[in-house]
Structures are given as C-alpha cells and as structure tokens.
Short mmCIF file of C-alpha atoms in Angstrom, two decimals:
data_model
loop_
_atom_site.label_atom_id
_atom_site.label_comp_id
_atom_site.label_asym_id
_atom_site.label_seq_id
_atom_site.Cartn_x
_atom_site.Cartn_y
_atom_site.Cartn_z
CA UNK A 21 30.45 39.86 4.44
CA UNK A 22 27.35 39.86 6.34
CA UNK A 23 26.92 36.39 8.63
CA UNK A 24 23.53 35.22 10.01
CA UNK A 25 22.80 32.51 12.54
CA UNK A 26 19.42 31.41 12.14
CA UNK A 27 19.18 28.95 15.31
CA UNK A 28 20.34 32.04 17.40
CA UNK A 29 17.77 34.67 16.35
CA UNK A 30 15.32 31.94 16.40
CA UNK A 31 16.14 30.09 19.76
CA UNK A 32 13.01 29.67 21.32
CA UNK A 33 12.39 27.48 18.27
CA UNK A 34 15.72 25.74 18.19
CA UNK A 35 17.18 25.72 21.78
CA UNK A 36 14.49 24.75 24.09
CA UNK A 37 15.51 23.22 27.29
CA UNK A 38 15.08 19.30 28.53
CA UNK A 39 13.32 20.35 31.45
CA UNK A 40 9.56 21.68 30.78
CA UNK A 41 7.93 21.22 27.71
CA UNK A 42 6.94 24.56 26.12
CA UNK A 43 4.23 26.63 24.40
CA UNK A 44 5.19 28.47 21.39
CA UNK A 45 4.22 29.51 17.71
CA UNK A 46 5.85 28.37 14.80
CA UNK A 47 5.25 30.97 12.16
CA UNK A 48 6.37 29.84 7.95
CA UNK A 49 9.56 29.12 6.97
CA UNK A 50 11.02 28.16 3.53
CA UNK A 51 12.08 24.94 3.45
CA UNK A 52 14.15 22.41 1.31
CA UNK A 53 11.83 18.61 1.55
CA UNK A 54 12.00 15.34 0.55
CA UNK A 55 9.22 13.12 0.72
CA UNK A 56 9.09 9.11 1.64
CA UNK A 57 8.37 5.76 3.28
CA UNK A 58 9.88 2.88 5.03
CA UNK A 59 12.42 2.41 7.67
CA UNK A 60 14.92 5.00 7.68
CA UNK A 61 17.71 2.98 9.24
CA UNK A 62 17.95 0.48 5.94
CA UNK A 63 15.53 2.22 3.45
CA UNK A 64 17.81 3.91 0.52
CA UNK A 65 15.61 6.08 -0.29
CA UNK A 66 15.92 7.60 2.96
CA UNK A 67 20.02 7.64 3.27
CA UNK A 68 19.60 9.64 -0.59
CA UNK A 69 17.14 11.98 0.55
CA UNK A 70 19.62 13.42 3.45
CA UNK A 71 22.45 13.27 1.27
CA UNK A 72 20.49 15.33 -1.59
CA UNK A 73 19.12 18.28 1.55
CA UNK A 74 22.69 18.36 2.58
CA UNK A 75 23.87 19.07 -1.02
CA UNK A 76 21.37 21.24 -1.63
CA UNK A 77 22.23 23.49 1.18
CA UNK A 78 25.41 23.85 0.99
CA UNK A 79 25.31 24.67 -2.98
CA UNK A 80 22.52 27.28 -1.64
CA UNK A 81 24.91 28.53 0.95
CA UNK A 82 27.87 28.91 -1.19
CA UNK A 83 26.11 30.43 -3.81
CA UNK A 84 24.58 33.16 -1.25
CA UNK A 85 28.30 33.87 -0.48
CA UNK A 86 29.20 34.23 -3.62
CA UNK A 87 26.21 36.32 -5.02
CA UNK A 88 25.09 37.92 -1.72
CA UNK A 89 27.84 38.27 0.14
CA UNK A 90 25.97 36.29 3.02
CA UNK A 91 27.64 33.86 5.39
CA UNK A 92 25.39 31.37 7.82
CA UNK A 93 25.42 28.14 9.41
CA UNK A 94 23.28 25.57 7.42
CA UNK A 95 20.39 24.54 9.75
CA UNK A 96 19.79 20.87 11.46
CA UNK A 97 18.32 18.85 9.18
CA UNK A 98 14.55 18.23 10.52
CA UNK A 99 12.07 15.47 10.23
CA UNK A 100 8.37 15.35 9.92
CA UNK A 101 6.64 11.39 10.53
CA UNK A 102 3.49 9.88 10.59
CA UNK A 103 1.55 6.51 9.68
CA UNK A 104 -1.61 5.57 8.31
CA UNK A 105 -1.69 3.05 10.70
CA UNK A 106 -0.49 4.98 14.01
CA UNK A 107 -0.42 2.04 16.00
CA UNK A 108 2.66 1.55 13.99
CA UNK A 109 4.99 3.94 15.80
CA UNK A 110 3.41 2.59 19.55
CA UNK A 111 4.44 -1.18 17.66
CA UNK A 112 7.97 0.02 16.02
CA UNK A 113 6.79 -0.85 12.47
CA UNK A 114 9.34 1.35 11.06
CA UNK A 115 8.77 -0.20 7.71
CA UNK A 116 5.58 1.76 7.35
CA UNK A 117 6.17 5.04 8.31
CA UNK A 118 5.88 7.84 6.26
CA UNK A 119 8.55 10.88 6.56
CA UNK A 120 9.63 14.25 4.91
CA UNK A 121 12.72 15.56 5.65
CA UNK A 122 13.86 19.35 5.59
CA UNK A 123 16.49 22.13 5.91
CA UNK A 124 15.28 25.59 6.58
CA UNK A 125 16.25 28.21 4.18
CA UNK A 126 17.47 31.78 5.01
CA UNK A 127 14.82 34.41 3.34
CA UNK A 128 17.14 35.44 1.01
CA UNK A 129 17.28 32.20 -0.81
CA UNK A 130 14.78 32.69 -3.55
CA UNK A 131 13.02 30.33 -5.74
CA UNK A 132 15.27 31.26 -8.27
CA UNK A 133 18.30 31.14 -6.97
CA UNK A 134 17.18 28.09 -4.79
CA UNK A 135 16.34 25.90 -8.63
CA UNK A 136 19.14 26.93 -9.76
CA UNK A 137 21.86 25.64 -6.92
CA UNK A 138 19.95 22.34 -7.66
CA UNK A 139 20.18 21.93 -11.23
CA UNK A 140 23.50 23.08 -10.56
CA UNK A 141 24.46 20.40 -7.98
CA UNK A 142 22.68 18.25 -9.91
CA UNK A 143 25.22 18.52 -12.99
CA UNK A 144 28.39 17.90 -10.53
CA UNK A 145 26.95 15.60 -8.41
CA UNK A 146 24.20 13.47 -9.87
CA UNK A 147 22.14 12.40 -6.74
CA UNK A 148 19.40 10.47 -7.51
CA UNK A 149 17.74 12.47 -4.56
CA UNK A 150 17.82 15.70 -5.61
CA UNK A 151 15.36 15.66 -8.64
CA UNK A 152 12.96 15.00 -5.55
CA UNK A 153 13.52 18.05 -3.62
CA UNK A 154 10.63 20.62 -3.25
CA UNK A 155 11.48 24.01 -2.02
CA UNK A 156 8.13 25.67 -0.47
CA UNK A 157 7.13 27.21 2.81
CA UNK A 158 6.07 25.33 6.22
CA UNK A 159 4.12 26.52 8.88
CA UNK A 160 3.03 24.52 12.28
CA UNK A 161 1.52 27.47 14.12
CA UNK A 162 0.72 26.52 17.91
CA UNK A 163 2.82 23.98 19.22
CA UNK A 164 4.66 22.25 22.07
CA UNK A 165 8.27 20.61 22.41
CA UNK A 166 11.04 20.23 24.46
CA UNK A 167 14.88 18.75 24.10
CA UNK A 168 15.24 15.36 24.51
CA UNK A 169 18.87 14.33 25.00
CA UNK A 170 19.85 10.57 24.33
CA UNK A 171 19.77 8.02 21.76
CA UNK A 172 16.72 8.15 19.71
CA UNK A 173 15.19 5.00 20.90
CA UNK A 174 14.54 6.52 24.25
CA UNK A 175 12.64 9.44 23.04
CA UNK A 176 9.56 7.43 23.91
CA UNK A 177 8.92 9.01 27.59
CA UNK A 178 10.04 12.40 25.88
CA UNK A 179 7.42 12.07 23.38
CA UNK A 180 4.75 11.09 26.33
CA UNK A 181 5.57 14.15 28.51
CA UNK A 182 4.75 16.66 25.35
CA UNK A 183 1.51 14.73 24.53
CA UNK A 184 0.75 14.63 27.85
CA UNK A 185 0.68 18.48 27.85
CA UNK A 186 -0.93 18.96 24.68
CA UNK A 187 -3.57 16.28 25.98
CA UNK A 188 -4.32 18.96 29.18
CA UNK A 189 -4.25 21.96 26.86
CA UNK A 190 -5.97 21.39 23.93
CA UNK A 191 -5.23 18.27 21.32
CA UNK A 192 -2.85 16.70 18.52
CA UNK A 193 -2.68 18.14 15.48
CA UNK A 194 -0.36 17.78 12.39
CA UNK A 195 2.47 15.40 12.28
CA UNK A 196 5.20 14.42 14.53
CA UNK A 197 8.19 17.06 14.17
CA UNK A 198 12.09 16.56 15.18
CA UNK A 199 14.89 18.65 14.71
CA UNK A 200 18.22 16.73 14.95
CA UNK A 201 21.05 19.23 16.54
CA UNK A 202 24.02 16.61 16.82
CA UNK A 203 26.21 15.00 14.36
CA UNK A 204 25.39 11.09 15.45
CA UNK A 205 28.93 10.20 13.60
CA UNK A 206 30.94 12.59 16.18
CA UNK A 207 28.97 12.69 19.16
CA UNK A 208 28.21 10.07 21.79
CA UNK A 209 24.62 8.58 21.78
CA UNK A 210 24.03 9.62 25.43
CA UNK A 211 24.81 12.92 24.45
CA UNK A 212 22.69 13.62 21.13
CA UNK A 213 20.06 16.87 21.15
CA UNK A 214 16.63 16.36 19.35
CA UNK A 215 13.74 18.46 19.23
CA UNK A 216 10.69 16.74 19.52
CA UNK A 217 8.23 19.05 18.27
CA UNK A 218 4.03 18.55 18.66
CA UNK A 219 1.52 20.55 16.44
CA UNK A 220 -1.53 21.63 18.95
CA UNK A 221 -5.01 23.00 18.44
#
C-alpha cells in the first residue's frame, strides 16, 4: 500500500506559521467545489455543501484504496468568499456573501474515477449536495497568508496584517481564501488553525 500526505509534501502551502505573513506561489490543484450564498452559520445550503465534499472524499479515498492501492489523509476542507458589495464583510452582512467550498484531490484521482465515486455516493447516500459538486483545477498563483489561531471572529486583525503586506508589495487580487485545519466539534475555539490566504498581483 503506498500512503501519501499531501499537507506534508506541500507544507509551505498548508503549515505556515502565525508569526510573519508569507510570500509564496500557489501552483493548480484539482479540486472538489461547491458553489453558494448566504450566511454559512444558518444557510442549509451551506451545512449540505460540506456534508456532500466530505462524502465525496472519502468515497474518492476509499475507492483509490481499493483500485490503487493508495492510502492518504483527506485534505482540510477550504473556503473561497467574496461579495458584490465588499463593504459587506467590513459590516458582517453574512447574509450576502458569496462562497465556494473545496477539498483538494490527490493527482491520481481522475475525472473518471472522481464522477464515478459521486454517482456512486450518490446512490447510497442521496445528498442533495452532491449533484452540485464540480471537480476541476484551481490555481491562485502569487500570494500571501499566514496562520491565524483562534475563533473565527477574531480573524479580523489577521486578515489586516496580510493585506497590509500585500498593500506594500503589490495589490489584491482574487478572492478571499481559508483553509480550516481543526475539527471545531473537538477542539477548543482558542485553539483552532486557519489559513487565511490573499491572492496578490
């Protein structure tokens, strides 16, 4: 059995320290995404999408076991936001942002093989979620981030210092990226690791 772990070979993407934000560049990746709107702390739509990516990638990953004779961790599930309006996020609006959420995919999870753990999941689970998922690959290029450890509704100063630093190297770009490394149902709020992730020029 041959075992990857993808946040190890890929740490300065997914273990960056809390101290200094970083430069880096994000080449593609394959990706599973969900699209939508709306608050994600009491919009449905947004509780189904996670639960169909989680689904999804864990049908992948078993069925990469089974076919491949691959082992790996499933990655962090990740978040892309923005707003038409962005005075929205400086005002809380959650009810209008817009989001897609994502798992990374190992390379050897084909389109194929990638439809078919879906339609298969699908059958035996029936998540309304999952006839939204689009499999495709992602790529942010340049970019800054750094860990920001705490509940999420202190990631405000977080999100300052890497805009700050994107604002004395070059300028925004893209959307708003985080990468959410703790389990919120296990571990303490104080204690939770995000990614906060800015596209540059």
């Amino acid at each position: 059995m041959n075992k990857i772990d993808l946040k190890s070979e890929l740490k300065p993407l997914y273990k960056p320290s809390a101290k200094a934000v970083v430069e880096l560049y994000v080449p593609a990746f394959n990706f599973l995404m969900i699209d939508g709107e709306g608050n994600p702390n009491t919009t449905e739509k947004y509780k189904e999408a996670v639960e169909a990516l989680y689904c999804a990638a864990y049908t992948i990953k078993f069925a990469l076991k089974r076919e491949n004779a691959l082992d790996y961790v499933v990655m962090p599930l990740e978040g892309l936001w923005w707003a038409d309006d962005l005075t929205s996020f400086d005002r809380d609006d959650k009810d209008n942002w817009k989001w897609t959420m994502m798992i990374m995919q190992p390379p050897e999870a084909t389109t194929q093989l990638v439809q078919a753990a879906i339609n298969h999941a699908q059958d035996r689970k029936g998540l309304p979620g999952l006839r939204n998922i689009r499999f495709e690959p992602f790529k942010e290029g340049r970019c800054a981030q750094i860990m920001h450890v705490g509940p999420f509704f202190e990631e405000g100063p977080t999100i300052q210092r890497v805009h700050h630093y994107i604002s004395r190297h070059s300028a925004l770009r893209g959307k708003h990226h985080e990468i959410y490394l703790s389990d919120i149902r296990r571990a303490a709020p104080e204690k939770w690791k995000t990614i906060i992730r800015q596209p540059m020029e």
